[in-house]
PDB file of N, CA and C in Angstrom:
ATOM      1  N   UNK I1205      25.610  38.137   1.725  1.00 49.00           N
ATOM      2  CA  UNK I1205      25.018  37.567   0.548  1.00 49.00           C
ATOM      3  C   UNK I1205      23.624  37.032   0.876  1.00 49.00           C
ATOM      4  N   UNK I1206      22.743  37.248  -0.112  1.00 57.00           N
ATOM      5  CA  UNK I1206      21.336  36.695   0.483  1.00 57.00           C
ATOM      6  C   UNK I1206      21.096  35.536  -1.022  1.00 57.00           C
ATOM      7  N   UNK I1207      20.733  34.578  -0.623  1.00 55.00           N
ATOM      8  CA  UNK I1207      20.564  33.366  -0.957  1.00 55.00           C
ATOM      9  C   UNK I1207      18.983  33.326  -0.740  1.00 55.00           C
ATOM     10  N   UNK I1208      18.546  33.093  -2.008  1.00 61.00           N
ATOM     11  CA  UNK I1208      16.761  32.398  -2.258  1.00 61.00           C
ATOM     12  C   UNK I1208      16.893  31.427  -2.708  1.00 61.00           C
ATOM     13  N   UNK I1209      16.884  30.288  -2.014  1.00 51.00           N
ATOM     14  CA  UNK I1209      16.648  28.893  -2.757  1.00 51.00           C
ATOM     15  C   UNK I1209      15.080  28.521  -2.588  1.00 51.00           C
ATOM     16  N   UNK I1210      14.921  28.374  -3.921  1.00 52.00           N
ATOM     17  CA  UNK I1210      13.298  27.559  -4.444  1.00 52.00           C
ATOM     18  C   UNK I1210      13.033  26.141  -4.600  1.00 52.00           C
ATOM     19  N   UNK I1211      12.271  25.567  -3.474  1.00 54.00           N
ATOM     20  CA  UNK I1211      12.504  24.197  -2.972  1.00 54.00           C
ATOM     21  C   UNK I1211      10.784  23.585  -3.278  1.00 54.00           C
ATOM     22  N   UNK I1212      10.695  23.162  -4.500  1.00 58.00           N
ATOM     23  CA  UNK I1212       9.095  23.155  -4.980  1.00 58.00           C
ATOM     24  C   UNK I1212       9.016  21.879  -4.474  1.00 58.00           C
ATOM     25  N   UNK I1213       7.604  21.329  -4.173  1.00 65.00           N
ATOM     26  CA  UNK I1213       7.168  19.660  -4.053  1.00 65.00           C
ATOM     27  C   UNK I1213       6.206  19.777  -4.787  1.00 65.00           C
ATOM     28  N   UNK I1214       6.559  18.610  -6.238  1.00 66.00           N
ATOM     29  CA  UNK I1214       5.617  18.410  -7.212  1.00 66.00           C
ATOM     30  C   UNK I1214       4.356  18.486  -6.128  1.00 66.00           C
ATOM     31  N   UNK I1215       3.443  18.926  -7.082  1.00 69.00           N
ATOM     32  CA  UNK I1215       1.871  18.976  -6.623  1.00 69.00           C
ATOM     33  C   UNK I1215       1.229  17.634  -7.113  1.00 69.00           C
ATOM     34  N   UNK I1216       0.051  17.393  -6.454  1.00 66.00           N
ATOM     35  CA  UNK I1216      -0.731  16.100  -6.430  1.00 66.00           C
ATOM     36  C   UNK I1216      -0.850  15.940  -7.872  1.00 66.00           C
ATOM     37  N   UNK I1217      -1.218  16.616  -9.039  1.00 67.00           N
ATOM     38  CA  UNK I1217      -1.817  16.836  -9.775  1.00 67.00           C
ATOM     39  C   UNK I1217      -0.733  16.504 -11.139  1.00 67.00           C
ATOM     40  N   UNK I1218       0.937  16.601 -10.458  1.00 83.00           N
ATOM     41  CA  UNK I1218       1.729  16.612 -11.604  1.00 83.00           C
ATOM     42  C   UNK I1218       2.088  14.821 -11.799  1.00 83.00           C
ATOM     43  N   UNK I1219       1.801  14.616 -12.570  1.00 89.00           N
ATOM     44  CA  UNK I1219       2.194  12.890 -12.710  1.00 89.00           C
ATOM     45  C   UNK I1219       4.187  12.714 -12.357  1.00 89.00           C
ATOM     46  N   UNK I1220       3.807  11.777 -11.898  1.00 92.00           N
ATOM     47  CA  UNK I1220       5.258  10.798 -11.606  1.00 92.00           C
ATOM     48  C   UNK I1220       5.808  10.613 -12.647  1.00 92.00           C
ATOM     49  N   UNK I1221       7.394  10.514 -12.974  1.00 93.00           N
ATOM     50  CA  UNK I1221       8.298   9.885 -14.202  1.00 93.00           C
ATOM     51  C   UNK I1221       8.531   8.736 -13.499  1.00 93.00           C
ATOM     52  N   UNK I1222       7.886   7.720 -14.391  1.00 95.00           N
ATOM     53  CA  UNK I1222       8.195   5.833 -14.290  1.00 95.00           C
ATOM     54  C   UNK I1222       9.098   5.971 -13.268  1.00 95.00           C
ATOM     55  N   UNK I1223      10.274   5.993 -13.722  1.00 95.00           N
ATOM     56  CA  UNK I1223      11.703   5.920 -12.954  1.00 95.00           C
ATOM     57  C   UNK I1223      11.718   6.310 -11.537  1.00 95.00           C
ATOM     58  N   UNK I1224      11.456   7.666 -11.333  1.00 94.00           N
ATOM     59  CA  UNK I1224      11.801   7.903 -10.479  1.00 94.00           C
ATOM     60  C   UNK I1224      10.500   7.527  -8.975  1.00 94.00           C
ATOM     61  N   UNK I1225       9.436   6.946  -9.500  1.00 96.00           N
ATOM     62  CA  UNK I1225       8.454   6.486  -8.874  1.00 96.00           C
ATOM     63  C   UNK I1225       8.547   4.685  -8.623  1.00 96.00           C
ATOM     64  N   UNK I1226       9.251   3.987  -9.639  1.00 97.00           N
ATOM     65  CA  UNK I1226      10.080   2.467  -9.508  1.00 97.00           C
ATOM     66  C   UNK I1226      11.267   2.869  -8.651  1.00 97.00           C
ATOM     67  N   UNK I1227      11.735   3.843  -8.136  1.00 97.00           N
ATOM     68  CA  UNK I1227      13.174   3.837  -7.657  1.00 97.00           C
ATOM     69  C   UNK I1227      12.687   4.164  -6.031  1.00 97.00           C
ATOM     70  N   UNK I1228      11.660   5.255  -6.442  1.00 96.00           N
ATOM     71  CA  UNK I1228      10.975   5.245  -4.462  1.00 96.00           C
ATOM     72  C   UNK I1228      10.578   4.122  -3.595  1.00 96.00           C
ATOM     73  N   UNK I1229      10.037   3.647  -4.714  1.00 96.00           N
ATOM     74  CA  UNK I1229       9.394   2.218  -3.944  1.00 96.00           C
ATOM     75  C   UNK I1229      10.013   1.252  -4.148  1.00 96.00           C
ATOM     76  N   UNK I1230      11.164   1.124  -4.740  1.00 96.00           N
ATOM     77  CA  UNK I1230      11.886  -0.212  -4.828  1.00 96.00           C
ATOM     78  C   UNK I1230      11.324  -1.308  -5.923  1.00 96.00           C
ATOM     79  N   UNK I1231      10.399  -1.012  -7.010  1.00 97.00           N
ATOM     80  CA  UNK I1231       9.557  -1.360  -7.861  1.00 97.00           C
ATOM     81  C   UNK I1231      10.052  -1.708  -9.158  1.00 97.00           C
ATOM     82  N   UNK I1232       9.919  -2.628 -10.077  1.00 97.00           N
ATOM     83  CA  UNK I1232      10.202  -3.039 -11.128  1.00 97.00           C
ATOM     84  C   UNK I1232       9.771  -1.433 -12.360  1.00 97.00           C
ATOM     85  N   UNK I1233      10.707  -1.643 -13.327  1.00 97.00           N
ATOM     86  CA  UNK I1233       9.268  -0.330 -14.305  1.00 97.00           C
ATOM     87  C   UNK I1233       8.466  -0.603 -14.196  1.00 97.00           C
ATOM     88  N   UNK I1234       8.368  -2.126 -14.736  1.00 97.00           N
ATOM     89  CA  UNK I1234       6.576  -2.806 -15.569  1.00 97.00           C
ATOM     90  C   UNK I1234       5.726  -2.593 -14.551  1.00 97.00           C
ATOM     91  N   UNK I1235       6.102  -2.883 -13.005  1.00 96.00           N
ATOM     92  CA  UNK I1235       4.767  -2.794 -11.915  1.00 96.00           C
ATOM     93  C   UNK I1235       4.661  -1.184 -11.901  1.00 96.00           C
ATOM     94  N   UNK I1236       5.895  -0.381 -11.724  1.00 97.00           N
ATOM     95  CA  UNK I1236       5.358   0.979 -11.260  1.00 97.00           C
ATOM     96  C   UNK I1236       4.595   1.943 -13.117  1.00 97.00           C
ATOM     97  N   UNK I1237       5.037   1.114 -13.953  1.00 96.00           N
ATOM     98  CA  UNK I1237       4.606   1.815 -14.852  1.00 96.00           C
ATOM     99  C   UNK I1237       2.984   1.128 -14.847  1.00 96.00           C
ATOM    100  N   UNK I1238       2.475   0.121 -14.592  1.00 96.00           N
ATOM    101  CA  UNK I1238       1.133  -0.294 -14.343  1.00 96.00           C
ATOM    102  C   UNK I1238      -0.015  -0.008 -13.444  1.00 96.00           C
ATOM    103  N   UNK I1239       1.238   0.424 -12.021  1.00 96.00           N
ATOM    104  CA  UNK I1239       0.626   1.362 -11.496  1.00 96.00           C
ATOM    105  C   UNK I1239      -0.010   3.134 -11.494  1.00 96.00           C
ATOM    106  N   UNK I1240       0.937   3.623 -12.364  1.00 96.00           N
ATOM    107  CA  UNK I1240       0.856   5.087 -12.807  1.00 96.00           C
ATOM    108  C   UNK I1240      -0.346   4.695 -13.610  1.00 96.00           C
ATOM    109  N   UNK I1241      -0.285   3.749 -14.639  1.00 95.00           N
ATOM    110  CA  UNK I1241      -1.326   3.875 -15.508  1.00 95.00           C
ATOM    111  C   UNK I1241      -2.795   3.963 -14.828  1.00 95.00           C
ATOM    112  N   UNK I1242      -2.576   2.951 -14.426  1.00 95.00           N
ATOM    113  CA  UNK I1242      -4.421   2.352 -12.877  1.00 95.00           C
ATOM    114  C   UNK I1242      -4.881   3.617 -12.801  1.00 95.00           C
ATOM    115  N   UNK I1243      -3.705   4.368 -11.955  1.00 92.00           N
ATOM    116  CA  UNK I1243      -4.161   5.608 -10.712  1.00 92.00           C
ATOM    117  C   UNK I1243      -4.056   6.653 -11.207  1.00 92.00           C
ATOM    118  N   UNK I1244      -3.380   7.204 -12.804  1.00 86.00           N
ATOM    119  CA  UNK I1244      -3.251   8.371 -13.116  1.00 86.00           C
ATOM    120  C   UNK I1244      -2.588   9.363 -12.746  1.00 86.00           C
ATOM    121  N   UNK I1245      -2.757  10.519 -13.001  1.00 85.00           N
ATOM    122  CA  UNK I1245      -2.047  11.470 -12.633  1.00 85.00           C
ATOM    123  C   UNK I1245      -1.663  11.862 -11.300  1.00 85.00           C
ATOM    124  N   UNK I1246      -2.388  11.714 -10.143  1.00 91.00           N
ATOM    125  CA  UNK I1246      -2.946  11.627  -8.238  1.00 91.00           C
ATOM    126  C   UNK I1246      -1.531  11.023  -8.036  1.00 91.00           C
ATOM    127  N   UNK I1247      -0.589  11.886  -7.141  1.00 93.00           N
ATOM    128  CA  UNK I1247       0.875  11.099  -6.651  1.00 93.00           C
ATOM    129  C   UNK I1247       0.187  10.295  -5.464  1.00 93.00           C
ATOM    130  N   UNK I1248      -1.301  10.981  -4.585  1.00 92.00           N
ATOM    131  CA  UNK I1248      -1.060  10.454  -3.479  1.00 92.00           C
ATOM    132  C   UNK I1248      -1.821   8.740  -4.026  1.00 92.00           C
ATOM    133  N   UNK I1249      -2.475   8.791  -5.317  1.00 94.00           N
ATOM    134  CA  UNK I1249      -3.476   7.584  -5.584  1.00 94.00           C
ATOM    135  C   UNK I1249      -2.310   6.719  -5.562  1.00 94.00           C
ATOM    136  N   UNK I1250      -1.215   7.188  -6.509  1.00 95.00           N
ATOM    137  CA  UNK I1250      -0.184   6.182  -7.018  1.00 95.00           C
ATOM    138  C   UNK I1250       0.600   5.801  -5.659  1.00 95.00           C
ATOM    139  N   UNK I1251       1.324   6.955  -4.931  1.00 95.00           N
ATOM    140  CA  UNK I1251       1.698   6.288  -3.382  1.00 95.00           C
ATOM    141  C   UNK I1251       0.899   5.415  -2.497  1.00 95.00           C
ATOM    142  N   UNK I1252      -0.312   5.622  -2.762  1.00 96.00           N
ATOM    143  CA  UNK I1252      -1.273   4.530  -1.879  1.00 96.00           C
ATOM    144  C   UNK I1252      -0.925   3.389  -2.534  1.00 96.00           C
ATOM    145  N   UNK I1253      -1.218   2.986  -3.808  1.00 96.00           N
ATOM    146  CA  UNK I1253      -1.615   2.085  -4.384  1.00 96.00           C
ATOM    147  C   UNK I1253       0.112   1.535  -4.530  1.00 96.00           C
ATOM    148  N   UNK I1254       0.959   1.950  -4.448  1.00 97.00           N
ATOM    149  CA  UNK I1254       2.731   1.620  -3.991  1.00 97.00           C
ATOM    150  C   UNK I1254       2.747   0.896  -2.837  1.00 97.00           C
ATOM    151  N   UNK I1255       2.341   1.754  -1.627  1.00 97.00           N
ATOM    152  CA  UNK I1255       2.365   0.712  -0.526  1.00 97.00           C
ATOM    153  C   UNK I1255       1.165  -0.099  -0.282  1.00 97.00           C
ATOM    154  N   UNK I1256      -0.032   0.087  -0.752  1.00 97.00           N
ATOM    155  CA  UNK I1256      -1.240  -1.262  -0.454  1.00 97.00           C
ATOM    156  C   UNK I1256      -0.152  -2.498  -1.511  1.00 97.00           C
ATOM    157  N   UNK I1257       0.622  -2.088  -2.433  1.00 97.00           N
ATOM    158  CA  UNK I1257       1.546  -3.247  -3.479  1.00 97.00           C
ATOM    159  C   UNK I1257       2.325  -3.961  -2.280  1.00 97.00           C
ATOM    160  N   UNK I1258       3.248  -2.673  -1.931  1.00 97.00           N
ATOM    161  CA  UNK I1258       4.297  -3.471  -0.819  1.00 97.00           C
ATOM    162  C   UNK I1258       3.829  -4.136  -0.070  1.00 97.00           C
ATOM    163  N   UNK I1259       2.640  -3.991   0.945  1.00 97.00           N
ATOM    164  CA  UNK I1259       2.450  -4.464   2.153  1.00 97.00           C
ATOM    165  C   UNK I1259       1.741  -5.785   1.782  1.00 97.00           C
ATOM    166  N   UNK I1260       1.037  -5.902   0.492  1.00 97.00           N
ATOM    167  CA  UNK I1260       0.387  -7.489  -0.009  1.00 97.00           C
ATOM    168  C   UNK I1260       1.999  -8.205  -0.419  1.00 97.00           C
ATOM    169  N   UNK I1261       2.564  -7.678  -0.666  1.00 96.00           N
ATOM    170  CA  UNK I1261       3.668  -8.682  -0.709  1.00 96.00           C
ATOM    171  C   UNK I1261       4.606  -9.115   0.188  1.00 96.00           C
ATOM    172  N   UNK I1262       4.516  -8.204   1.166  1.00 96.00           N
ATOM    173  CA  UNK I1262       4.749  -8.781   2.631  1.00 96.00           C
ATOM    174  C   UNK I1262       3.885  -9.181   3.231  1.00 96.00           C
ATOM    175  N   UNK I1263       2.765  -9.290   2.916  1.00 96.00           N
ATOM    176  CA  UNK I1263       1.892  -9.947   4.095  1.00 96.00           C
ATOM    177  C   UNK I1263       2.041 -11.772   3.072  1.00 96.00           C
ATOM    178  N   UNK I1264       2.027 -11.603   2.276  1.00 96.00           N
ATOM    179  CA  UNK I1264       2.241 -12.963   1.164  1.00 96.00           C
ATOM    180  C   UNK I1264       3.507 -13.839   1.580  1.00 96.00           C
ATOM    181  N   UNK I1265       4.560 -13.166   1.614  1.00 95.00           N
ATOM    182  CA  UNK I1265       6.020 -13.880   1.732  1.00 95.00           C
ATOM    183  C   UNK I1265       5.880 -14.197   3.303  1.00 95.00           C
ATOM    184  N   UNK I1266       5.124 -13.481   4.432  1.00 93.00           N
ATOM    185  CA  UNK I1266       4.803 -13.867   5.380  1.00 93.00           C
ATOM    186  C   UNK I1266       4.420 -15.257   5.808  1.00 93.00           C
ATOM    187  N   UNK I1267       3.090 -15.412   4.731  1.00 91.00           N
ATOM    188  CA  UNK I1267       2.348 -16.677   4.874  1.00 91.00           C
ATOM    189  C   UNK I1267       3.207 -17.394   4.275  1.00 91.00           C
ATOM    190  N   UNK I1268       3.830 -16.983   3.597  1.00 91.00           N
ATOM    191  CA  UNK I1268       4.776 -18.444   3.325  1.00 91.00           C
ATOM    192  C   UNK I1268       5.787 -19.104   3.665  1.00 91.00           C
ATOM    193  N   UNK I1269       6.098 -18.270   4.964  1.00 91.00           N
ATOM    194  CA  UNK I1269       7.032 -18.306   5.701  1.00 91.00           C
ATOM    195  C   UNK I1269       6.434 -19.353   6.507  1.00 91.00           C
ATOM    196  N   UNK I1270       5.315 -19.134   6.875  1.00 90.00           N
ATOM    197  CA  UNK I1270       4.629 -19.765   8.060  1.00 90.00           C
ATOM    198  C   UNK I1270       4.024 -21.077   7.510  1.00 90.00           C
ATOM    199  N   UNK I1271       4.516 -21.566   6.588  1.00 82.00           N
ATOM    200  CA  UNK I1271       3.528 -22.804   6.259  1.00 82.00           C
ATOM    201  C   UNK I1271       4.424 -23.526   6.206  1.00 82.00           C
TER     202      UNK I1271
END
């Protein structure tokens, strides 16, 4: 038996569904839907702009650890 499985990776260009872009990053809708809006259609703008989110909020809960 010969088996073709078609294994696509959305392209840069195809926008994110809310959901499933709040569920990658562990993200509320309202932030990841605020973020899609900012950065547009660009998965890699919106993944940047996902983790520059995460890492200010760990570097935040950090400092507040420390005070």
């Amino acid at each position: 038996m010969d088996f073709e499985f078609d294994i696509r990776h959305p392209s840069d260009d195809q926008p994110y569904e809310i959901t499933s872009f709040a569920q990658k990053y562990g993200l509320s809708i309202p932030i990841a839907d605020a973020m899609l809006f900012a950065k547009g259609p660009s998965r890699t703008a919106c993944d940047a702009a996902a983790l520059a989110f995460l890492c200010a909020i760990a570097a935040q809960a950090k400092k507040q650890r420390a005070q």
